[in-house]
Amino acid sequence: MNLKRRHLLIAGVAAAAGGLVVGCGAPTARDRLGKAALPQGPQDPVALNGWVRIAPDGRITVAVPRAEMGQGVLTSLPMLLAEELDARWDDVHVEHAPVAGIYANQALLLNVLPFGTDDDGLVARLARSSIQRVGYALHLQVTGGSSSVRDAWEPLRLAGATARAMLVQAAAKRWAVEPGACRVEAGQVLHPGNGSRLGFGELAREAAALSPPSEVPFKDPARYQLIGRAVPRKDIPSKVDGSAVFGIDVKLPDLLHAAVAQAPVFGADIASFDAAEALAMRGVHKVLRIPGAVVVVADRWWRARQALATVKIQYTATPHDRLSSKDIATGLQQALDEHSGMAFTQRGDAQGALEKAAKVIEARYWAPYLAHAAMEPINCTARVKAGQVEVWAPTQVPSLAKWRASQVAGVDMDQVALHLPLLGGGFGRRLEVDMVEQAVAVAQQLDGRPVKLLWSREEDTQHDMYRPAALSVFRAALDAQGRVTAWHNRVAAQSVSRGAMERLLPWAASDAPDKNQIEGAFDIPYDFEHIEVRQVRTQAHVPVGSWRSVGHSYNAFFTESFIDELAHAARQDPCAYRRGLLGARPRHKAVLEVAAAKAGWGTPLPPGRARGIALHESFGSICAQVAEVSWHEGAVRVHRVVCAIDCGVVVNPDTVEAQMQSGIVFGLSAALFGEITVAEGRVEQSSFHDQEVLKMAQMPVIETHIMRNTHAPGGVGEPATPPIAPAVCNALFALTGQRVRSLPIRLQAAA
Amino acid sequence: MKRFQLNGRPVSADVEDDMPLLWVLRDELGLMGTKFGCGVAACGACTVHLDGQAVRSCVMPMVAVDGHAVHTIERDDDPVLARLRNAWITHQVPQCGYCQSGMLMAASALLRQIPNPTDADIDGAMTNICRCGTYQRVRAAIHAAAGARRPREAA
């Protein structure tokens, strides 16, 4: 990619983000520190900055501005602060931060940049710096893009180190000694001479009155007590006795419950409805209409849902009423036939090399729409009373949820209070705010009473913002020796970024380049002389959104399968073949080698089993997986997955391991079963019986190997998802000779 | 009026015969630990014990609960559940945690029936869905809890 193209992409992102990049200074971690504040009562905690409060009894509260949806962020983020503070870990408590500027996620938008982890050139660095400004300017308080630790790494450590320095100063002042001579140990400052100690709680009030030092050194990583250790998660005890409060568990006095029936064809609305029967049923409070849906409000959700089933609803006609998955697939094919698309990567002359090639290998790959199917069905609770809006939303985007609630209710942002409970899974679905819009729209019609709006599993399955279906066409040019000289790839899919923009800021939706659509395809790590990767954008009426690992979820399947095809065409070992193409990529090579070695790559397996390998970089981390599979009576069985991950500096290795298991199971469910199809304009699947996911009996043994290094932290929530489908499919090729080019996996029965 | 024992205490609810137990627990009695996941007994997030057996409360009509004993994740008098909870914490099992009440209730019913389950026993009994993919740690924690059985209890 040339410089001009990169600048264009960055400009496109900035424009899409609302053009707010102009004129804002680059915020540093120091800009995000926030202010010290004294409390009202003598026993109340003292805020030493925007991230940490200390009570007189030594209790430390850390503000976490990211949503806990299973990734362990309520533990990993406080670990960063507590490490630099030298706090006693048992004293550390966590609470979700309110919506405020210092908590905006700067790292999130790093994911839109077209640079790999190892690109540290001037352009990449400039781009990273400007894009972080956009995230800050937009106040995107977002949990997604595997960005929480990446974003928090500097500000939370700085908040801890600065608070520590203030506490030391306060102690030194009291003792009339040099601050530099004092030591800090487990929540106490130690006198340099006489062995006396002062707890953080005793010092916090005096410390808050001091001005924070402008320069504080970070700890030498060799002295880390928490970072790099398997610290037990703070949220787990509440998740084993039923006391954890998710969005669906919010309790309020006078609470009403709402069940929703949305128009089954995307884009349709309610033409009319007859609720006479429903209104006569026990507990029913009201039947009302919001955009695209009929809602029954009752004293109990079950009663609302029973009543909803009796409502006779007529929907408006749309141009999509007869549309099927086949039509959508044909549309993708036509887009590829008719448009060359936009080049995201262009090095050398791939077209020319293909024309001169001794041999050309071609392949076409397909990936279907996928639903998120988080365990906690979509829900949101809201109250609109006297111009004040209160929202309880299990959301990945508190700042957007608050903004959207204010828009729907027609009030200022300051009139909206947002509460963030735990999330029963996110996976990208809770980056959307449709449930917030609905809950507020319903609450507006209930005379100040709060309402908990909850979707059925069927609504959740049929009204998702889906992982886009995608079609990918490869051509590789081989010379007379069978060596690949050119890699040519075009990917057709709907744009997730455009979809999100159309829903939030329709005026800003554009056909600007969308890195999300092509990520994992334009930035493959392999070194070919000529390479061209093009994005073909398509439109369909099925709404699309971010699904764990976004574009990487399909592009890794495509690219890592096709590279495997090339290895076999060259009659080379797929692992050695990849290694041979990773000349300038030492981190990728190391990860691949660890996965292969730990999996016993090349060693014999019992009959009927085979291994496959895949390597993929996403969200700042590099992940390689080796899958060991068998195939009996038409069923694919994955026995073992060996996973190696390079996510830079490791904050909590136990969490990293858990996220590897999590990402693999998520990707494996999709590879084996995941498929959302459309008939008559609507989604055909409805629940877990017709949209199967992996269960205990199908669970492979997963072994995780974490690379230890001092690179900047990468993400861990998503990077394990992309490689699993190709690793399994590559193993199936080794086992059966059948190349899986379409997901979910469907093998031909043995002849 | 439906009357039943809930975690050892008598309770009553004025609800329809066909209202599922899940919604009585959550919306009538305010015990929010039991979760709604699918409403069709497919995911197991709503698993509770009815007379000691693991059942999916989302499809258990109250007419079948009337007069019986129900135990939920909130119970605090069960040594098997206590061992499982400890193992769950030691093995850092939950991620988002939403399915874990159901997982723990399914596991405690399993250990009551088969104190030392094999992997195949676990596969057969643990049909709960977890989208975070905690299965491997669930399996390890069940084995650990079974192994931690005191000889007296095992007898």
mmCIF file of C-alpha atoms in Angstrom, chain A residues 54-336:
data_model
loop_
_atom_site.group_PDB
_atom_site.id
_atom_site.type_symbol
_atom_site.label_atom_id
_atom_site.label_comp_id
_atom_site.label_asym_id
_atom_site.label_seq_id
_atom_site.Cartn_x
_atom_site.Cartn_y
_atom_site.Cartn_z
ATOM 1 C CA ILE A 54 -8.893 5.578 48.803
ATOM 2 C CA ALA A 55 -11.017 5.353 51.952
ATOM 3 C CA PRO A 56 -9.664 6.110 55.442
ATOM 4 C CA ASP A 57 -9.698 2.370 56.216
ATOM 5 C CA GLY A 58 -7.377 1.725 53.265
ATOM 6 C CA ARG A 59 -10.034 0.390 50.916
ATOM 7 C CA ILE A 60 -9.059 1.228 47.343
ATOM 8 C CA THR A 61 -11.651 1.618 44.583
ATOM 9 C CA VAL A 62 -10.552 1.521 40.956
ATOM 10 C CA ALA A 63 -12.821 2.882 38.219
ATOM 11 C CA VAL A 64 -13.061 0.545 35.245
ATOM 12 C CA PRO A 65 -14.559 2.200 32.186
ATOM 13 C CA ARG A 66 -14.964 -1.032 30.217
ATOM 14 C CA ALA A 67 -17.835 -3.493 30.399
ATOM 15 C CA GLU A 68 -17.245 -6.913 31.978
ATOM 16 C CA MET A 69 -18.567 -9.459 29.530
ATOM 17 C CA GLY A 70 -16.359 -12.375 30.478
ATOM 18 C CA GLN A 71 -12.986 -11.116 29.347
ATOM 19 C CA GLY A 72 -11.796 -10.366 32.880
ATOM 20 C CA VAL A 73 -11.489 -6.625 32.509
ATOM 21 C CA LEU A 74 -12.693 -5.986 36.082
ATOM 22 C CA THR A 75 -9.460 -7.686 37.158
ATOM 23 C CA SER A 76 -6.873 -6.961 34.466
ATOM 24 C CA LEU A 77 -7.409 -3.186 34.486
ATOM 25 C CA PRO A 78 -7.197 -2.739 38.297
ATOM 26 C CA MET A 79 -4.067 -4.935 38.214
ATOM 27 C CA LEU A 80 -2.324 -2.271 36.123
ATOM 28 C CA LEU A 81 -3.147 0.473 38.607
ATOM 29 C CA ALA A 82 -2.526 -1.601 41.737
ATOM 30 C CA GLU A 83 0.867 -2.670 40.407
ATOM 31 C CA GLU A 84 2.175 0.882 40.114
ATOM 32 C CA LEU A 85 0.440 1.966 43.316
ATOM 33 C CA ASP A 86 2.023 -0.889 45.287
ATOM 34 C CA ALA A 87 -1.394 -1.546 46.757
ATOM 35 C CA ARG A 88 -2.340 -4.636 48.705
ATOM 36 C CA TRP A 89 -4.425 -6.567 46.145
ATOM 37 C CA ASP A 90 -7.033 -7.570 48.726
ATOM 38 C CA ASP A 91 -7.696 -3.879 49.423
ATOM 39 C CA VAL A 92 -8.552 -3.254 45.781
ATOM 40 C CA HIS A 93 -12.221 -3.063 44.808
ATOM 41 C CA VAL A 94 -13.687 -2.344 41.435
ATOM 42 C CA GLU A 95 -16.549 -0.291 40.105
ATOM 43 C CA HIS A 96 -17.668 0.609 36.612
ATOM 44 C CA ALA A 97 -16.682 4.178 35.729
ATOM 45 C CA PRO A 98 -19.323 6.707 34.713
ATOM 46 C CA VAL A 99 -19.383 8.130 31.186
ATOM 47 C CA ALA A 100 -16.662 10.798 31.041
ATOM 48 C CA GLY A 101 -14.001 12.017 28.650
ATOM 49 C CA ILE A 102 -10.956 10.560 30.389
ATOM 50 C CA TYR A 103 -12.413 7.070 30.039
ATOM 51 C CA ALA A 104 -12.874 7.223 26.242
ATOM 52 C CA ASN A 105 -11.237 4.333 24.445
ATOM 53 C CA GLN A 106 -8.330 5.587 22.367
ATOM 54 C CA ALA A 107 -7.023 2.199 21.362
ATOM 55 C CA LEU A 108 -10.254 0.941 19.823
ATOM 56 C CA LEU A 109 -9.778 2.792 16.582
ATOM 57 C CA LEU A 110 -6.282 1.350 16.201
ATOM 58 C CA ASN A 111 -8.155 -1.575 14.729
ATOM 59 C CA VAL A 112 -9.257 0.473 11.738
ATOM 60 C CA LEU A 113 -5.675 1.215 10.721
ATOM 61 C CA PRO A 114 -4.114 -0.812 7.952
ATOM 62 C CA PHE A 115 -0.842 -1.617 9.756
ATOM 63 C CA GLY A 116 0.461 -4.808 11.296
ATOM 64 C CA THR A 117 1.968 -5.166 14.780
ATOM 65 C CA ASP A 118 5.462 -5.097 13.340
ATOM 66 C CA ASP A 119 4.962 -1.963 11.242
ATOM 67 C CA ASP A 120 6.676 0.739 13.241
ATOM 68 C CA GLY A 121 7.410 3.080 10.379
ATOM 69 C CA LEU A 122 6.785 6.837 10.525
ATOM 70 C CA VAL A 123 3.470 6.630 8.685
ATOM 71 C CA ALA A 124 2.203 3.869 10.933
ATOM 72 C CA ARG A 125 3.218 5.791 14.037
ATOM 73 C CA LEU A 126 1.658 9.043 12.808
ATOM 74 C CA ALA A 127 -1.513 7.235 11.864
ATOM 75 C CA ARG A 128 -1.732 5.517 15.240
ATOM 76 C CA SER A 129 -1.326 8.833 16.997
ATOM 77 C CA SER A 130 -3.997 10.606 14.925
ATOM 78 C CA ILE A 131 -6.508 7.809 15.123
ATOM 79 C CA GLN A 132 -6.218 7.713 18.898
ATOM 80 C CA ARG A 133 -7.123 11.375 18.877
ATOM 81 C CA VAL A 134 -10.327 10.536 17.001
ATOM 82 C CA GLY A 135 -11.310 7.941 19.598
ATOM 83 C CA TYR A 136 -10.738 10.471 22.341
ATOM 84 C CA ALA A 137 -12.544 13.301 20.578
ATOM 85 C CA LEU A 138 -15.585 11.137 19.995
ATOM 86 C CA HIS A 139 -15.686 10.116 23.658
ATOM 87 C CA LEU A 140 -16.060 6.527 22.559
ATOM 88 C CA GLN A 141 -16.432 4.729 25.834
ATOM 89 C CA VAL A 142 -16.490 1.398 24.099
ATOM 90 C CA THR A 143 -15.581 -2.152 25.012
ATOM 91 C CA GLY A 144 -14.627 -3.971 21.858
ATOM 92 C CA GLY A 145 -11.888 -4.600 19.365
ATOM 93 C CA SER A 146 -9.845 -6.454 21.993
ATOM 94 C CA SER A 147 -8.682 -3.025 23.075
ATOM 95 C CA SER A 148 -9.273 -2.712 26.827
ATOM 96 C CA VAL A 149 -5.751 -3.524 28.035
ATOM 97 C CA ARG A 150 -4.180 -1.844 25.024
ATOM 98 C CA ASP A 151 -6.025 1.357 25.902
ATOM 99 C CA ALA A 152 -5.544 1.112 29.670
ATOM 100 C CA TRP A 153 -1.869 0.143 29.668
ATOM 101 C CA GLU A 154 -0.511 3.718 29.946
ATOM 102 C CA PRO A 155 -3.292 5.668 31.746
ATOM 103 C CA LEU A 156 -3.994 3.122 34.481
ATOM 104 C CA ARG A 157 -0.347 2.518 35.288
ATOM 105 C CA LEU A 158 0.200 6.290 35.305
ATOM 106 C CA ALA A 159 -2.815 6.786 37.567
ATOM 107 C CA GLY A 160 -1.354 4.241 39.990
ATOM 108 C CA ALA A 161 2.180 5.616 39.872
ATOM 109 C CA THR A 162 0.990 9.207 40.303
ATOM 110 C CA ALA A 163 -1.246 8.330 43.246
ATOM 111 C CA ARG A 164 1.657 6.464 44.822
ATOM 112 C CA ALA A 165 3.966 9.471 44.432
ATOM 113 C CA MET A 166 1.359 11.729 46.093
ATOM 114 C CA LEU A 167 0.958 9.340 49.022
ATOM 115 C CA VAL A 168 4.722 9.183 49.463
ATOM 116 C CA GLN A 169 4.960 12.986 49.400
ATOM 117 C CA ALA A 170 2.262 13.222 52.040
ATOM 118 C CA ALA A 171 4.084 10.759 54.275
ATOM 119 C CA ALA A 172 7.457 12.446 53.737
ATOM 120 C CA LYS A 173 5.959 15.794 54.655
ATOM 121 C CA ARG A 174 4.536 14.409 57.875
ATOM 122 C CA TRP A 175 7.829 12.820 58.824
ATOM 123 C CA ALA A 176 9.923 15.717 57.460
ATOM 124 C CA VAL A 177 12.071 13.358 55.400
ATOM 125 C CA GLU A 178 12.945 13.172 51.713
ATOM 126 C CA PRO A 179 10.220 11.476 49.631
ATOM 127 C CA GLY A 180 12.934 9.673 47.686
ATOM 128 C CA ALA A 181 14.067 7.902 50.844
ATOM 129 C CA CYS A 182 10.618 6.394 51.598
ATOM 130 C CA ARG A 183 9.606 2.968 50.408
ATOM 131 C CA VAL A 184 6.132 1.640 49.677
ATOM 132 C CA GLU A 185 4.996 -1.856 50.481
ATOM 133 C CA ALA A 186 1.566 -3.446 50.270
ATOM 134 C CA GLY A 187 -0.497 -0.317 50.809
ATOM 135 C CA GLN A 188 1.812 1.368 53.333
ATOM 136 C CA VAL A 189 4.530 3.990 53.143
ATOM 137 C CA LEU A 190 7.632 3.088 55.195
ATOM 138 C CA HIS A 191 9.721 5.610 57.101
ATOM 139 C CA PRO A 192 13.356 5.486 55.911
ATOM 140 C CA GLY A 193 14.830 5.437 59.415
ATOM 141 C CA ASN A 194 12.642 4.522 62.332
ATOM 142 C CA GLY A 195 10.582 1.675 60.859
ATOM 143 C CA SER A 196 7.236 3.436 61.325
ATOM 144 C CA ARG A 197 4.552 3.022 58.664
ATOM 145 C CA LEU A 198 1.559 4.944 57.397
ATOM 146 C CA GLY A 199 -1.275 3.251 55.549
ATOM 147 C CA PHE A 200 -2.627 4.696 52.292
ATOM 148 C CA GLY A 201 -5.921 5.334 54.072
ATOM 149 C CA GLU A 202 -4.240 7.550 56.651
ATOM 150 C CA LEU A 203 -2.444 9.553 53.967
ATOM 151 C CA ALA A 204 -5.043 9.900 51.217
ATOM 152 C CA ARG A 205 -6.609 13.147 52.461
ATOM 153 C CA GLU A 206 -3.256 14.938 52.738
ATOM 154 C CA ALA A 207 -2.103 13.436 49.444
ATOM 155 C CA ALA A 208 -5.133 14.726 47.575
ATOM 156 C CA ALA A 209 -4.263 18.283 48.596
ATOM 157 C CA LEU A 210 -0.846 18.039 46.910
ATOM 158 C CA SER A 211 -0.384 18.762 43.247
ATOM 159 C CA PRO A 212 0.420 15.594 41.343
ATOM 160 C CA PRO A 213 4.063 15.394 40.223
ATOM 161 C CA SER A 214 4.595 16.054 36.532
ATOM 162 C CA GLU A 215 7.046 13.198 36.108
ATOM 163 C CA VAL A 216 6.654 9.809 37.725
ATOM 164 C CA PRO A 217 8.754 6.833 36.811
ATOM 165 C CA PHE A 218 7.132 3.493 35.998
ATOM 166 C CA LYS A 219 8.227 0.421 37.880
ATOM 167 C CA ASP A 220 10.924 -1.835 36.492
ATOM 168 C CA PRO A 221 9.001 -4.825 35.077
ATOM 169 C CA ALA A 222 11.413 -7.108 36.936
ATOM 170 C CA ARG A 223 9.752 -5.896 40.156
ATOM 171 C CA TYR A 224 6.186 -6.609 39.075
ATOM 172 C CA GLN A 225 4.071 -8.256 41.780
ATOM 173 C CA LEU A 226 0.801 -8.503 39.835
ATOM 174 C CA ILE A 227 1.376 -7.948 36.116
ATOM 175 C CA GLY A 228 2.276 -11.244 34.513
ATOM 176 C CA ARG A 229 0.754 -13.337 37.321
ATOM 177 C CA ALA A 230 -2.383 -15.463 37.289
ATOM 178 C CA VAL A 231 -4.289 -13.214 39.706
ATOM 179 C CA PRO A 232 -7.766 -14.608 40.554
ATOM 180 C CA ARG A 233 -10.598 -12.642 39.007
ATOM 181 C CA LYS A 234 -12.543 -10.285 41.281
ATOM 182 C CA ASP A 235 -15.901 -11.013 39.657
ATOM 183 C CA ILE A 236 -15.859 -14.793 39.903
ATOM 184 C CA PRO A 237 -17.137 -15.326 43.489
ATOM 185 C CA SER A 238 -20.371 -13.507 42.584
ATOM 186 C CA LYS A 239 -20.761 -15.738 39.534
ATOM 187 C CA VAL A 240 -20.883 -19.011 41.478
ATOM 188 C CA ASP A 241 -23.707 -18.180 43.920
ATOM 189 C CA GLY A 242 -26.180 -16.389 41.667
ATOM 190 C CA SER A 243 -25.511 -12.954 43.158
ATOM 191 C CA ALA A 244 -23.903 -11.346 40.068
ATOM 192 C CA VAL A 245 -26.262 -8.776 38.562
ATOM 193 C CA PHE A 246 -26.634 -8.850 34.789
ATOM 194 C CA GLY A 247 -28.817 -6.493 32.778
ATOM 195 C CA ILE A 248 -31.707 -8.926 32.892
ATOM 196 C CA ASP A 249 -31.525 -9.014 36.716
ATOM 197 C CA VAL A 250 -32.152 -5.322 37.373
ATOM 198 C CA LYS A 251 -34.778 -4.876 40.104
ATOM 199 C CA LEU A 252 -36.806 -1.687 40.523
ATOM 200 C CA PRO A 253 -39.945 -0.774 42.413
ATOM 201 C CA ASP A 254 -43.065 -0.641 40.235
ATOM 202 C CA LEU A 255 -41.248 -2.343 37.365
ATOM 203 C CA LEU A 256 -43.175 -3.336 34.245
ATOM 204 C CA HIS A 257 -42.047 -5.950 31.729
ATOM 205 C CA ALA A 258 -42.107 -5.690 27.944
ATOM 206 C CA ALA A 259 -42.094 -8.403 25.269
ATOM 207 C CA VAL A 260 -41.352 -7.430 21.683
ATOM 208 C CA ALA A 261 -42.448 -8.699 18.256
ATOM 209 C CA GLN A 262 -40.399 -7.128 15.495
ATOM 210 C CA ALA A 263 -41.322 -7.205 11.824
ATOM 211 C CA PRO A 264 -39.712 -10.445 10.622
ATOM 212 C CA VAL A 265 -38.577 -9.061 7.270
ATOM 213 C CA PHE A 266 -35.709 -6.608 7.770
ATOM 214 C CA GLY A 267 -36.867 -3.106 6.883
ATOM 215 C CA ALA A 268 -40.592 -3.872 7.235
ATOM 216 C CA ASP A 269 -42.800 -1.993 9.675
ATOM 217 C CA ILE A 270 -46.095 -2.602 11.426
ATOM 218 C CA ALA A 271 -49.072 -1.877 9.136
ATOM 219 C CA SER A 272 -51.738 -2.613 11.740
ATOM 220 C CA PHE A 273 -52.399 -4.859 14.704
ATOM 221 C CA ASP A 274 -55.320 -6.206 16.693
ATOM 222 C CA ALA A 275 -54.611 -6.608 20.398
ATOM 223 C CA ALA A 276 -58.157 -7.098 21.689
ATOM 224 C CA GLU A 277 -57.453 -10.573 23.025
ATOM 225 C CA ALA A 278 -54.110 -9.577 24.556
ATOM 226 C CA LEU A 279 -55.601 -6.609 26.394
ATOM 227 C CA ALA A 280 -58.059 -8.895 28.160
ATOM 228 C CA MET A 281 -55.340 -11.205 29.461
ATOM 229 C CA ARG A 282 -54.137 -11.291 33.050
ATOM 230 C CA GLY A 283 -51.481 -8.755 33.960
ATOM 231 C CA VAL A 284 -51.443 -6.936 30.629
ATOM 232 C CA HIS A 285 -50.888 -3.226 31.117
ATOM 233 C CA LYS A 286 -50.639 -1.887 27.597
ATOM 234 C CA VAL A 287 -50.049 -2.906 23.985
ATOM 235 C CA LEU A 288 -48.127 -0.334 22.021
ATOM 236 C CA ARG A 289 -46.169 0.321 18.909
ATOM 237 C CA ILE A 290 -42.601 1.463 18.483
ATOM 238 C CA PRO A 291 -40.725 1.684 15.157
ATOM 239 C CA GLY A 292 -40.794 -1.756 13.518
ATOM 240 C CA ALA A 293 -42.326 -3.594 16.475
ATOM 241 C CA VAL A 294 -45.376 -4.298 18.594
ATOM 242 C CA VAL A 295 -44.754 -4.364 22.328
ATOM 243 C CA VAL A 296 -46.870 -5.851 25.088
ATOM 244 C CA VAL A 297 -46.260 -4.397 28.540
ATOM 245 C CA ALA A 298 -47.407 -6.483 31.495
ATOM 246 C CA ASP A 299 -46.750 -7.019 35.191
ATOM 247 C CA ARG A 300 -44.668 -10.150 34.405
ATOM 248 C CA TRP A 301 -42.562 -10.840 31.317
ATOM 249 C CA TRP A 302 -44.061 -14.288 30.810
ATOM 250 C CA ARG A 303 -47.547 -12.766 30.730
ATOM 251 C CA ALA A 304 -46.412 -10.118 28.270
ATOM 252 C CA ARG A 305 -45.011 -12.808 26.042
ATOM 253 C CA GLN A 306 -48.129 -14.999 26.244
ATOM 254 C CA ALA A 307 -50.287 -12.001 25.366
ATOM 255 C CA LEU A 308 -47.997 -10.982 22.519
ATOM 256 C CA ALA A 309 -48.560 -14.355 20.875
ATOM 257 C CA THR A 310 -52.265 -13.512 20.534
ATOM 258 C CA VAL A 311 -51.722 -10.136 18.845
ATOM 259 C CA LYS A 312 -52.594 -10.271 15.156
ATOM 260 C CA ILE A 313 -50.025 -8.176 13.326
ATOM 261 C CA GLN A 314 -49.994 -7.038 9.696
ATOM 262 C CA TYR A 315 -46.623 -5.940 8.351
ATOM 263 C CA THR A 316 -45.854 -3.512 5.564
ATOM 264 C CA ALA A 317 -44.590 -4.912 2.269
ATOM 265 C CA THR A 318 -40.947 -4.422 1.336
ATOM 266 C CA PRO A 319 -38.934 -5.070 -1.831
ATOM 267 C CA HIS A 320 -37.239 -7.926 0.045
ATOM 268 C CA ASP A 321 -40.286 -10.016 0.879
ATOM 269 C CA ARG A 322 -39.255 -12.813 -1.469
ATOM 270 C CA LEU A 323 -35.515 -12.598 -0.963
ATOM 271 C CA SER A 324 -33.534 -15.733 -0.083
ATOM 272 C CA SER A 325 -29.960 -16.588 0.851
ATOM 273 C CA LYS A 326 -29.453 -17.781 -2.686
ATOM 274 C CA ASP A 327 -30.297 -14.320 -4.025
ATOM 275 C CA ILE A 328 -27.837 -12.751 -1.614
ATOM 276 C CA ALA A 329 -25.094 -15.200 -2.660
ATOM 277 C CA THR A 330 -25.861 -14.455 -6.299
ATOM 278 C CA GLY A 331 -25.563 -10.756 -5.499
ATOM 279 C CA LEU A 332 -22.096 -11.292 -4.027
ATOM 280 C CA GLN A 333 -21.086 -13.301 -7.071
ATOM 281 C CA GLN A 334 -22.379 -10.604 -9.420
ATOM 282 C CA ALA A 335 -20.534 -7.930 -7.490
ATOM 283 C CA LEU A 336 -17.316 -9.890 -7.979
#
